[in-house]
CSV table of C-alpha atoms in Angstrom, one decimal:
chain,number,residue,atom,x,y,z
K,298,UNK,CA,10.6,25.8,43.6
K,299,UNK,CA,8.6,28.4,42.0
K,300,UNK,CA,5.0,28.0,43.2
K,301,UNK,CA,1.4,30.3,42.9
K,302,UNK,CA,-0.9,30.3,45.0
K,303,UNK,CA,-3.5,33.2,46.2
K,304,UNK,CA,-2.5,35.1,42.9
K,305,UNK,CA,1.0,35.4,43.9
K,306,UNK,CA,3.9,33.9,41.8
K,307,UNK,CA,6.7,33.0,44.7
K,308,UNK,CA,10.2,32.2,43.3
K,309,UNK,CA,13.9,33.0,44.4
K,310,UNK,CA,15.0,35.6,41.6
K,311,UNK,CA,12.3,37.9,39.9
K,312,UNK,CA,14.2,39.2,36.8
K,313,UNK,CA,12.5,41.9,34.6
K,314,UNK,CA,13.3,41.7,31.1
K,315,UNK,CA,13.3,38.9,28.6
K,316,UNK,CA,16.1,40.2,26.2
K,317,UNK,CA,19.6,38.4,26.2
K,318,UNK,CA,20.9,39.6,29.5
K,319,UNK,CA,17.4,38.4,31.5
K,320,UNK,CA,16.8,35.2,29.7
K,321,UNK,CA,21.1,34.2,30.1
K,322,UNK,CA,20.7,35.0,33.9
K,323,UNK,CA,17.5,32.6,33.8
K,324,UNK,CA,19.5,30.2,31.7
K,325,UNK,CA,22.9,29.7,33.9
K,326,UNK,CA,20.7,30.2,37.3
K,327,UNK,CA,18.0,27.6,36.5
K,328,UNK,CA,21.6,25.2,35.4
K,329,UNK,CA,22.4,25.2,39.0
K,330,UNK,CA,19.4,24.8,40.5
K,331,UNK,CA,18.4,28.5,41.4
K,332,UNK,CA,14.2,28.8,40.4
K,333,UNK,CA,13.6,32.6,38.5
K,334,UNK,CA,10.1,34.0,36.8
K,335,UNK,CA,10.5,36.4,33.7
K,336,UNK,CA,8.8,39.5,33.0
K,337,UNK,CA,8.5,41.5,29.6
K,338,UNK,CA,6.4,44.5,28.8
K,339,UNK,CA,7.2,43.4,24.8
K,340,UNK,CA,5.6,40.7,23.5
K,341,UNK,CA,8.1,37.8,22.3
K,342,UNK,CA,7.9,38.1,18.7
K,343,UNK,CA,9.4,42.2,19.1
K,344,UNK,CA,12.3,41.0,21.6
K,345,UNK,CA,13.2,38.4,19.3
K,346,UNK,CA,13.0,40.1,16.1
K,347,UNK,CA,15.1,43.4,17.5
K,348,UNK,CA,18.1,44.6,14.9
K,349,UNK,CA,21.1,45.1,17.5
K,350,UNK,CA,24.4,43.7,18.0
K,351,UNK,CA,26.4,42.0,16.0
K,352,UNK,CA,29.9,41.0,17.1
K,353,UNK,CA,30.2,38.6,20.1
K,354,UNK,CA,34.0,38.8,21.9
K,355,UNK,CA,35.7,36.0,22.6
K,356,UNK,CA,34.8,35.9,26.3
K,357,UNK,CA,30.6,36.0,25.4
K,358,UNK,CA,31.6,33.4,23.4
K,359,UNK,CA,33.5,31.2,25.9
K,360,UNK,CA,30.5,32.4,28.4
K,361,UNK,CA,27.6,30.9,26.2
K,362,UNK,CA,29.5,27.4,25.2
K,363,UNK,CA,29.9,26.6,28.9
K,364,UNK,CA,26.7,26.8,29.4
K,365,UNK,CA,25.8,24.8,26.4
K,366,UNK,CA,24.3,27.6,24.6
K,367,UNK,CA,26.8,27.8,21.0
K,368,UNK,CA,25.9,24.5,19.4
K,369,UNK,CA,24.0,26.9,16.5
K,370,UNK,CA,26.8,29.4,17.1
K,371,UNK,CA,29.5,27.4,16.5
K,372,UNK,CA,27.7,26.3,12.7
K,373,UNK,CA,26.5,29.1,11.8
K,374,UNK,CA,28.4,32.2,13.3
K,375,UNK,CA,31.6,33.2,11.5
K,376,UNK,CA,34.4,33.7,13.6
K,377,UNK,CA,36.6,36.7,12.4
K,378,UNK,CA,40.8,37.1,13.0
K,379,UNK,CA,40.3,41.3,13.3
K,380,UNK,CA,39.3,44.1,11.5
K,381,UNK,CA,40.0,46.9,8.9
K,382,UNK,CA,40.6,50.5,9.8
K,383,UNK,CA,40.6,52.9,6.9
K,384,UNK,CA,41.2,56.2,6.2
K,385,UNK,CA,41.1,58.2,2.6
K,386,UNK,CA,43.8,56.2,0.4
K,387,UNK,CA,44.7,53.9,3.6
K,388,UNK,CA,43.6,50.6,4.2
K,389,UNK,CA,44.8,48.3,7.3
K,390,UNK,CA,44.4,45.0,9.0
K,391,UNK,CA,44.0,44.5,12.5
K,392,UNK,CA,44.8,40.6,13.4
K,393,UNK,CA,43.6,40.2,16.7
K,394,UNK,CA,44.6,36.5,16.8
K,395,UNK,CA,47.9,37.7,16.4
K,396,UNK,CA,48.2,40.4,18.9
K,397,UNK,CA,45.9,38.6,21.7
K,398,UNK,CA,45.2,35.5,20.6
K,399,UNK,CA,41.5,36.5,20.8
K,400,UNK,CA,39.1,36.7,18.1
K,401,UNK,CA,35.4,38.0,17.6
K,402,UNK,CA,32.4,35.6,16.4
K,403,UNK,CA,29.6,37.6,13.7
K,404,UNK,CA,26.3,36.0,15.0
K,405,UNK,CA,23.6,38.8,15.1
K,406,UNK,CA,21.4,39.4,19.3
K,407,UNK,CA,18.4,38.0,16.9
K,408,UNK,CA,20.5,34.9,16.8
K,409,UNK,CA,21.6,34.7,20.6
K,410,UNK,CA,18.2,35.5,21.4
K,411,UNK,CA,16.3,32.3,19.3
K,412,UNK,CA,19.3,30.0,21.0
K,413,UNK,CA,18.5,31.6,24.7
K,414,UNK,CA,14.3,31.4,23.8
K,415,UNK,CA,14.6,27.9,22.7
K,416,UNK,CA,17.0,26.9,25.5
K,417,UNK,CA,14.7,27.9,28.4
K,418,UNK,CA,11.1,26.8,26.4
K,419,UNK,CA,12.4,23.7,27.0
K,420,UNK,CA,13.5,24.1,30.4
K,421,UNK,CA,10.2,25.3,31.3
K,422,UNK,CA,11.2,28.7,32.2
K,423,UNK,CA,8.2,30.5,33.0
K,424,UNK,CA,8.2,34.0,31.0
K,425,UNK,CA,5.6,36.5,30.8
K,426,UNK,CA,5.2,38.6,28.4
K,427,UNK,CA,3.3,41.8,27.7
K,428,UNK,CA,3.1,43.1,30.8
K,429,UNK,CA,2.1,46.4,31.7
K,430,UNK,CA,2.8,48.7,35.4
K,431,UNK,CA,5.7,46.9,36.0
K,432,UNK,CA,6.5,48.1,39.8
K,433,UNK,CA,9.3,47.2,42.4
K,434,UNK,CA,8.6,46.5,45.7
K,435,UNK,CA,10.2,46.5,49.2
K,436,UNK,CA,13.6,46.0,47.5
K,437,UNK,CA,15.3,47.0,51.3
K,438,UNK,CA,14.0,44.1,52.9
K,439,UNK,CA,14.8,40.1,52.3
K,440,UNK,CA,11.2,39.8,50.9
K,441,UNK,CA,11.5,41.9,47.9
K,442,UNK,CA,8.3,41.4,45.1
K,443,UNK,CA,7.7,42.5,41.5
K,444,UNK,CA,3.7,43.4,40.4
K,445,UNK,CA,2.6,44.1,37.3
K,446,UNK,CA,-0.6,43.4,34.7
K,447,UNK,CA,-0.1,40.4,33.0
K,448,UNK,CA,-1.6,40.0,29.3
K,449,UNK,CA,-5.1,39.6,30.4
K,450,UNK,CA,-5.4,42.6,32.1
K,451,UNK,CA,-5.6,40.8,35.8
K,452,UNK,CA,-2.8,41.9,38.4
K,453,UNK,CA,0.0,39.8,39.6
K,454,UNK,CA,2.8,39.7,42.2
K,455,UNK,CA,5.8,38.0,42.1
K,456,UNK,CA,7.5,37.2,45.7
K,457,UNK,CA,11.5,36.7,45.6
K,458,UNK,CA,14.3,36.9,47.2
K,459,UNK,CA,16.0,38.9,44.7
K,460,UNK,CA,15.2,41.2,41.9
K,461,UNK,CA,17.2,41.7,38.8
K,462,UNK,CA,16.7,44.6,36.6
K,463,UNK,CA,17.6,43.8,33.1
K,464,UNK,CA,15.4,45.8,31.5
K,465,UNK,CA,17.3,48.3,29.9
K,466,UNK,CA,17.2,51.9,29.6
K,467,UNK,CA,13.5,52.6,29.8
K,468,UNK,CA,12.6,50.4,32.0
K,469,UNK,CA,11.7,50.7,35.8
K,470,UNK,CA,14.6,49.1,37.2
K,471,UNK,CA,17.0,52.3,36.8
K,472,UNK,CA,14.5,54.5,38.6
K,473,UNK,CA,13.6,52.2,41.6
K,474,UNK,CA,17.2,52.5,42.8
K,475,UNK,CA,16.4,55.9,45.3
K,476,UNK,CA,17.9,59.5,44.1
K,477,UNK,CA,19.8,59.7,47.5
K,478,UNK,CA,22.0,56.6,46.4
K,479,UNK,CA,22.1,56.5,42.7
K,480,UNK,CA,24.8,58.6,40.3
K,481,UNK,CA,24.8,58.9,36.7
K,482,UNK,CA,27.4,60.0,34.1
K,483,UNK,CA,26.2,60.6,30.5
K,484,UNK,CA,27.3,61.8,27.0
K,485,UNK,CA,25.1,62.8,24.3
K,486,UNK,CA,27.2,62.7,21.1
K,487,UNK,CA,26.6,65.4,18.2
K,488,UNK,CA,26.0,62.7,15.8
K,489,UNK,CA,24.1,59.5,14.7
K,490,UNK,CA,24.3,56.2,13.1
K,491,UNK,CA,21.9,55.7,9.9
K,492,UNK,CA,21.8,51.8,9.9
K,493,UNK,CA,21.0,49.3,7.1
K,494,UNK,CA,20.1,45.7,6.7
K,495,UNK,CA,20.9,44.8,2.9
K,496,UNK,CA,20.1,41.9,1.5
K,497,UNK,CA,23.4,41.3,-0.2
K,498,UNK,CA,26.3,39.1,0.5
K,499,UNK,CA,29.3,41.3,2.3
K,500,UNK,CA,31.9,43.1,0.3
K,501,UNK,CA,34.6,42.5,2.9
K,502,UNK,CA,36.0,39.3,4.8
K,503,UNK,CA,36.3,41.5,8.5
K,504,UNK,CA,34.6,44.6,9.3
K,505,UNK,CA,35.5,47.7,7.6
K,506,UNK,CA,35.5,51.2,10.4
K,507,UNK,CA,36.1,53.9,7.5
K,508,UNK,CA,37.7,57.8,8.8
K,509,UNK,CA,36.4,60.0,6.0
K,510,UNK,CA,36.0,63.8,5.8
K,511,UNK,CA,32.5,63.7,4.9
K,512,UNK,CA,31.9,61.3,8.0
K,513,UNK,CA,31.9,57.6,9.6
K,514,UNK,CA,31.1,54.8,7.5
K,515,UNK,CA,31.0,51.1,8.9
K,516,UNK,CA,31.1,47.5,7.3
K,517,UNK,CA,29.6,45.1,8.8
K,518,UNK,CA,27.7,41.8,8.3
K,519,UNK,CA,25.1,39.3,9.5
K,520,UNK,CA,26.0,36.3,7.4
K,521,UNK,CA,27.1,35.5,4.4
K,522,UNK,CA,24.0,37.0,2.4
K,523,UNK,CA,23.3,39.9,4.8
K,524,UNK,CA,25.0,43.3,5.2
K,525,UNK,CA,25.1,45.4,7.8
K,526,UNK,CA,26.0,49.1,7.1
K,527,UNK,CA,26.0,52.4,8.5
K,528,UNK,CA,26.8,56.0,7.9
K,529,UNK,CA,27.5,58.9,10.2
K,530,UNK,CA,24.7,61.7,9.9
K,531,UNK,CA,23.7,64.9,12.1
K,532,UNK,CA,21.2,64.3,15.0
K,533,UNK,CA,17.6,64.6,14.2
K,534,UNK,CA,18.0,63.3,10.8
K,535,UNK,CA,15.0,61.8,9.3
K,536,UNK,CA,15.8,58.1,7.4
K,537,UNK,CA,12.9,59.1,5.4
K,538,UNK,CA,15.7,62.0,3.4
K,539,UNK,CA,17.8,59.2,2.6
K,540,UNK,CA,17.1,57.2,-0.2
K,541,UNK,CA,18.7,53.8,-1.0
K,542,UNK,CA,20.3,55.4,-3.9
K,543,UNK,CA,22.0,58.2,-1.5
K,544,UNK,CA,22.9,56.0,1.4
K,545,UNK,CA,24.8,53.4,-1.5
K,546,UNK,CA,26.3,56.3,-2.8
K,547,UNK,CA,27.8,57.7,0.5
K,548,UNK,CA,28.8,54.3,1.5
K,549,UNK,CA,30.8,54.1,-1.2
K,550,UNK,CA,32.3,57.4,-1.3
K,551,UNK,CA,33.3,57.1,2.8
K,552,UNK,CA,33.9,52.9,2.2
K,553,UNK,CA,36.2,53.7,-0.7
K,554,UNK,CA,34.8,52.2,-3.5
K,555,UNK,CA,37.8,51.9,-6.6
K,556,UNK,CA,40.3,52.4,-4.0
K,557,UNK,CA,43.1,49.6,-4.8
K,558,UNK,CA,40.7,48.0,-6.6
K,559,UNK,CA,38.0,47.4,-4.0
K,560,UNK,CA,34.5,47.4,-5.0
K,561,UNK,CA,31.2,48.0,-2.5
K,562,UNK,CA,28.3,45.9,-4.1
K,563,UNK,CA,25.1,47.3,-3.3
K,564,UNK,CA,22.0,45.1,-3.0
K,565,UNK,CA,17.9,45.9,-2.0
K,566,UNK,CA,17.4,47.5,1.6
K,567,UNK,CA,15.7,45.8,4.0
K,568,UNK,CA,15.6,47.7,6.9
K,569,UNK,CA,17.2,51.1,8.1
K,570,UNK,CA,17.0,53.6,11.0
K,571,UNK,CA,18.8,55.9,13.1
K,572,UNK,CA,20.6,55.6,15.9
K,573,UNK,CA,21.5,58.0,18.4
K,574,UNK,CA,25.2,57.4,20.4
K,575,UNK,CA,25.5,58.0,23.8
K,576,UNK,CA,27.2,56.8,26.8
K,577,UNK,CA,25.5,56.6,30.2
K,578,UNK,CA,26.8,54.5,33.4
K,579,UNK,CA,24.8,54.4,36.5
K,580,UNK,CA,25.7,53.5,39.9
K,581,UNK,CA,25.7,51.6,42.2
K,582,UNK,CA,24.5,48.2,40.0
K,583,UNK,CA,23.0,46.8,43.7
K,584,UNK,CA,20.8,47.9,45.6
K,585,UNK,CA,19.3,46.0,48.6
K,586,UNK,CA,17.9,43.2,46.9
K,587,UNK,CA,18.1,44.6,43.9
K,588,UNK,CA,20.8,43.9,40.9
K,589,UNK,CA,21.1,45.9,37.9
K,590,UNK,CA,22.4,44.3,34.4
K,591,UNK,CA,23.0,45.7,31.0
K,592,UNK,CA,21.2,48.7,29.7
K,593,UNK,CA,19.4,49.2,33.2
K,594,UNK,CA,22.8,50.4,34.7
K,595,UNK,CA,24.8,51.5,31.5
K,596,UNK,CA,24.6,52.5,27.4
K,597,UNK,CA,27.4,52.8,25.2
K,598,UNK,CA,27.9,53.8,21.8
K,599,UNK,CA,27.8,51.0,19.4
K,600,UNK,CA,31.4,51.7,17.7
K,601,UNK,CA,33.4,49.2,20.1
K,602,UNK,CA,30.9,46.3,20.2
K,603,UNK,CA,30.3,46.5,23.6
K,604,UNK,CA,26.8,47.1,24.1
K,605,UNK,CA,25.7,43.1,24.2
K,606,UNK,CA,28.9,41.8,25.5
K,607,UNK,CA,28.8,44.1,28.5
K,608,UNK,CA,25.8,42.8,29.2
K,609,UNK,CA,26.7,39.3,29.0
K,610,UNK,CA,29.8,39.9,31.3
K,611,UNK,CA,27.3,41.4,33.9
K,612,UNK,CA,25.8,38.2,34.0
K,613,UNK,CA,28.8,36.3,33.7
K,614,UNK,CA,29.5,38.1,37.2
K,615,UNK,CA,26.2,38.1,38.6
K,616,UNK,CA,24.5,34.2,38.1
K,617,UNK,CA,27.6,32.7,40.5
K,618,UNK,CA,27.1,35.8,43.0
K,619,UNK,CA,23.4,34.9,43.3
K,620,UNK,CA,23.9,31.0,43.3
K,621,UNK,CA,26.4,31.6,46.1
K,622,UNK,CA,23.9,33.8,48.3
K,623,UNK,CA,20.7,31.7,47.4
K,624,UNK,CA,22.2,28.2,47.9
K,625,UNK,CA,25.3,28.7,50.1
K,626,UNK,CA,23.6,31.7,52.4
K,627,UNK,CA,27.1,33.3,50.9
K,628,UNK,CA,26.6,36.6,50.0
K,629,UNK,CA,30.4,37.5,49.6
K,630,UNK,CA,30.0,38.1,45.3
K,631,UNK,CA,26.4,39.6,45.8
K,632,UNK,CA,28.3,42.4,47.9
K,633,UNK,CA,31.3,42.6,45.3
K,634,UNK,CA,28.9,42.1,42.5
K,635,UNK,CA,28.3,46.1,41.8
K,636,UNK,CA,32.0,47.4,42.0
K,637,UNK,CA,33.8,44.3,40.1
K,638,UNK,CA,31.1,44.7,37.5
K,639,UNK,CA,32.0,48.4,37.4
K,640,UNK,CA,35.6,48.7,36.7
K,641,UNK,CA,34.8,46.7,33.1
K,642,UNK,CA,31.9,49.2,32.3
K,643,UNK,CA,34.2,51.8,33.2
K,644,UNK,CA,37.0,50.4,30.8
K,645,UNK,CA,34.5,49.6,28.4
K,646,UNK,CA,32.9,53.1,28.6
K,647,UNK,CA,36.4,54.3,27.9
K,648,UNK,CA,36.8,52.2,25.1
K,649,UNK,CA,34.0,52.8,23.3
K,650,UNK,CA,34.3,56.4,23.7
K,651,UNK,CA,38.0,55.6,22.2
K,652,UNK,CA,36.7,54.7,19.1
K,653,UNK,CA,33.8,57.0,18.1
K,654,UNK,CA,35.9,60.2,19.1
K,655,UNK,CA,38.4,58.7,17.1
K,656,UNK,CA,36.4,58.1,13.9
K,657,UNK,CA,33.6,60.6,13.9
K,658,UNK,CA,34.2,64.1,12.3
K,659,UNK,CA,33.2,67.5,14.0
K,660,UNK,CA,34.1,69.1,11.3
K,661,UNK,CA,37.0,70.9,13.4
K,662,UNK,CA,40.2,70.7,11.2
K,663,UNK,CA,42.2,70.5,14.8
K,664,UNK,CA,40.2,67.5,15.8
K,665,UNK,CA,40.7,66.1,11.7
K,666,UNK,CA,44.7,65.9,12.4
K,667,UNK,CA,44.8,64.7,15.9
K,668,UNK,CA,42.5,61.3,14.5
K,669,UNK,CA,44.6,61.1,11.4
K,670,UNK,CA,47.4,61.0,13.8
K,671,UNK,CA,45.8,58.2,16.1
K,672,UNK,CA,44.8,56.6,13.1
K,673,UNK,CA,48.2,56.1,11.7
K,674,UNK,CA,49.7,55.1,15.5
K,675,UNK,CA,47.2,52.5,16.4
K,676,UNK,CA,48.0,50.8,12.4
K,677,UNK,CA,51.7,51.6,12.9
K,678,UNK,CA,52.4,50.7,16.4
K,679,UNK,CA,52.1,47.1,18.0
K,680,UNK,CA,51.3,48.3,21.3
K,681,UNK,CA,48.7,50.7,20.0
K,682,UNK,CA,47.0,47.8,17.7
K,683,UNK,CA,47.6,45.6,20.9
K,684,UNK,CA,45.7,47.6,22.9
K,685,UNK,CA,42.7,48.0,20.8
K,686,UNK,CA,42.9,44.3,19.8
K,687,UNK,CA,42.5,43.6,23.5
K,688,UNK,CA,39.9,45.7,23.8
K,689,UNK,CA,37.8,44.9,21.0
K,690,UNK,CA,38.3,41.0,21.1
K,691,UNK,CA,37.4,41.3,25.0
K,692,UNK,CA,38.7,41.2,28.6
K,693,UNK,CA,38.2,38.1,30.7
K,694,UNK,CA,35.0,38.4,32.7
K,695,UNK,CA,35.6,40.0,36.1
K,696,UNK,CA,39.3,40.9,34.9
């Protein structure tokens, strides 16, 4: 049981970060048994009220209603057959259900994160929040401890027998695995997302992901009164140069506003900011006592929908590898754990990679006919669309 005593917190997993991936480990470990303290350098409200992901696949989905997490999901989310791919004059429908028989839920990380929040509030799940110095300690050893300063300024320690790092890129979980074990892989794209909340109902049934000469331009939604939009721009672009007026006007333009009679239907801006892409695995995702999920071991750029699902599908692999060594003294998927999780980061990687080289323009005219050309293959071909439908809808976790 977790206990404190002498100023020290002692529980069985110490996981940093209280985003989706921390508080879903906390969540399917606590369900059989397994005791975990939480630790955020945010404070709740800015965790919770983070714009990210969108688009759960089908097996974050499957993940979250077996552990009784998708009652609000399953009213409220909107559970989508595919998605549109568009070029200039071109318009075509990817039916996932029919190629895979796999769809994709909309139901925003704000969402997933209330359901996960309320879910272990009333489990008790001890969370805290607003720490500062976060530090890792002894992770080598089978007594492995997390300190930090808690809200009001007075130092803790928490004393596990594991440590999870799920706090994303910045966080100090990446660094504490040592530079003579740890590689990284990275790519910096040479462009950026300009993203926009709308208050307006969506213009499409599916998601629109719109080739245009003058850029990318993306469709999305949040519900049934909020759009989610975003436009291709240079790096280092400041949101402050784009006006609603001139972000409605190039969605239109890149969306294909009049084309067959389609119509984009702007509506008051609520929220916009730019996004960098890049791709960025570490390895290995274990070390000693410590486990790596999400953003602490890898980034992707947001065009495949992988970001939050990835992360789910670490800990889709990771809760039964650390029930198995914590109450079975089995440590057989703890020592897996790092290369299974790897070959999907890997395929995702590829995938999302995939996409954005496919739909961002470098303004090479080479590079213009070689994506026209996928374009027209992966809407042509069943085995192209297959393949992307597979992708995008989601492979089984631990495939």
């Amino acid at each position: 049981m977790t206990s404190e005593g002498d100023g020290v917190l002692r529980t069985q997993v110490a996981i940093i970060g209280a985003g989706p991936a921390g508080l879903l480990l906390s969540h399917l470990l606590g369900n059989a048994g397994v005791e975990s303290v939480v630790v955020e350098s945010r404070s709740q409200e800015y965790v919770a009220g983070r714009i990210r992901a969108g688009i759960l696949e089908q097996s974050t989905v499957d993940l979250l209603r077996s552990a009784g997490l998708a009652d609000r999901l399953s009213r409220e989310g909107d559970q989508h057959r595919g998605i549109h791919l568009q070029w200039p004059h071109e318009r075509h429908h990817l039916d996932f259900v029919d190629l895979t028989g796999r769809s994709v839920w909309v139901y925003g990380q704000t969402e997933v994160q209330k359901d996960l929040v309320a879910a272990r509030t009333a489990a008790g799940q001890q969370v805290h929040y607003e720490v500062a110095d976060t530090a890792l300690h002894d992770l080598e050893t089978d007594h492995p401890s997390v300190t930090f300063t808690d809200a009001e300024g007075r130092p803790r320690r928490v004393a596990a027998d594991v440590v999870v790092g799920c706090d994303g890129s910045f966080g100090p979980s990446r660094a504490a695995v040592p530079d003579a074990v740890r590689r990284t892989w990275d790519r910096t794209y040479p462009y950026s997302w300009l993203g926009i909340l709308a208050d307006v109902a969506p213009s499409t049934d599916e998601l629109i992901y719109a080739w245009h000469p003058d850029g990318f331009a993306m469709h999305s939604m949040r519900s049934s009164s909020v759009s989610r939009l975003y436009l291709q721009v240079p790096n280092g672009t400041d949101v402050a140069t784009w006006s609603d007026d001139r972000i409605w006007d190039a969605l239109a333009t890149r969306l294909g506003h009049g084309q067959d009679g389609w119509e984009l239907t702007p509506g008051p801006v609520t929220e916009k900011s730019v996004l960098p892409m890049r791709s960025y695995v570490q390895t290995p995702m274990r070390h000693g006592r410590l486990f790596l999920a999400g953003d602490a071991a890898h980034t992707v750029p947001p065009t495949g929908a992988k970001g939050l699902n990835l992360a789910v599908a670490d800990v889709g692999l990771l809760a039964p590898a650390l029930i198995d060594l914590l109450r079975k003294d089995d440590p057989r998927l703890a020592d897996a754990y790092s290369e299974t999780a790897l070959r999907r980061v890997w395929r995702c990687t590829h995938f999302s990679w995939w996409m954005t080289t496919m739909l961002h323009t470098s303004g090479d005219p080479f590079d213009e006919q070689l994506q026209l050309s996928q374009l027209r293959w992966v809407t042509s071909s069943q085995a192209g669309a297959t393949g992307l439908a597979e992708n995008y809808a989601g492979l089984p976790i631990g495939f």
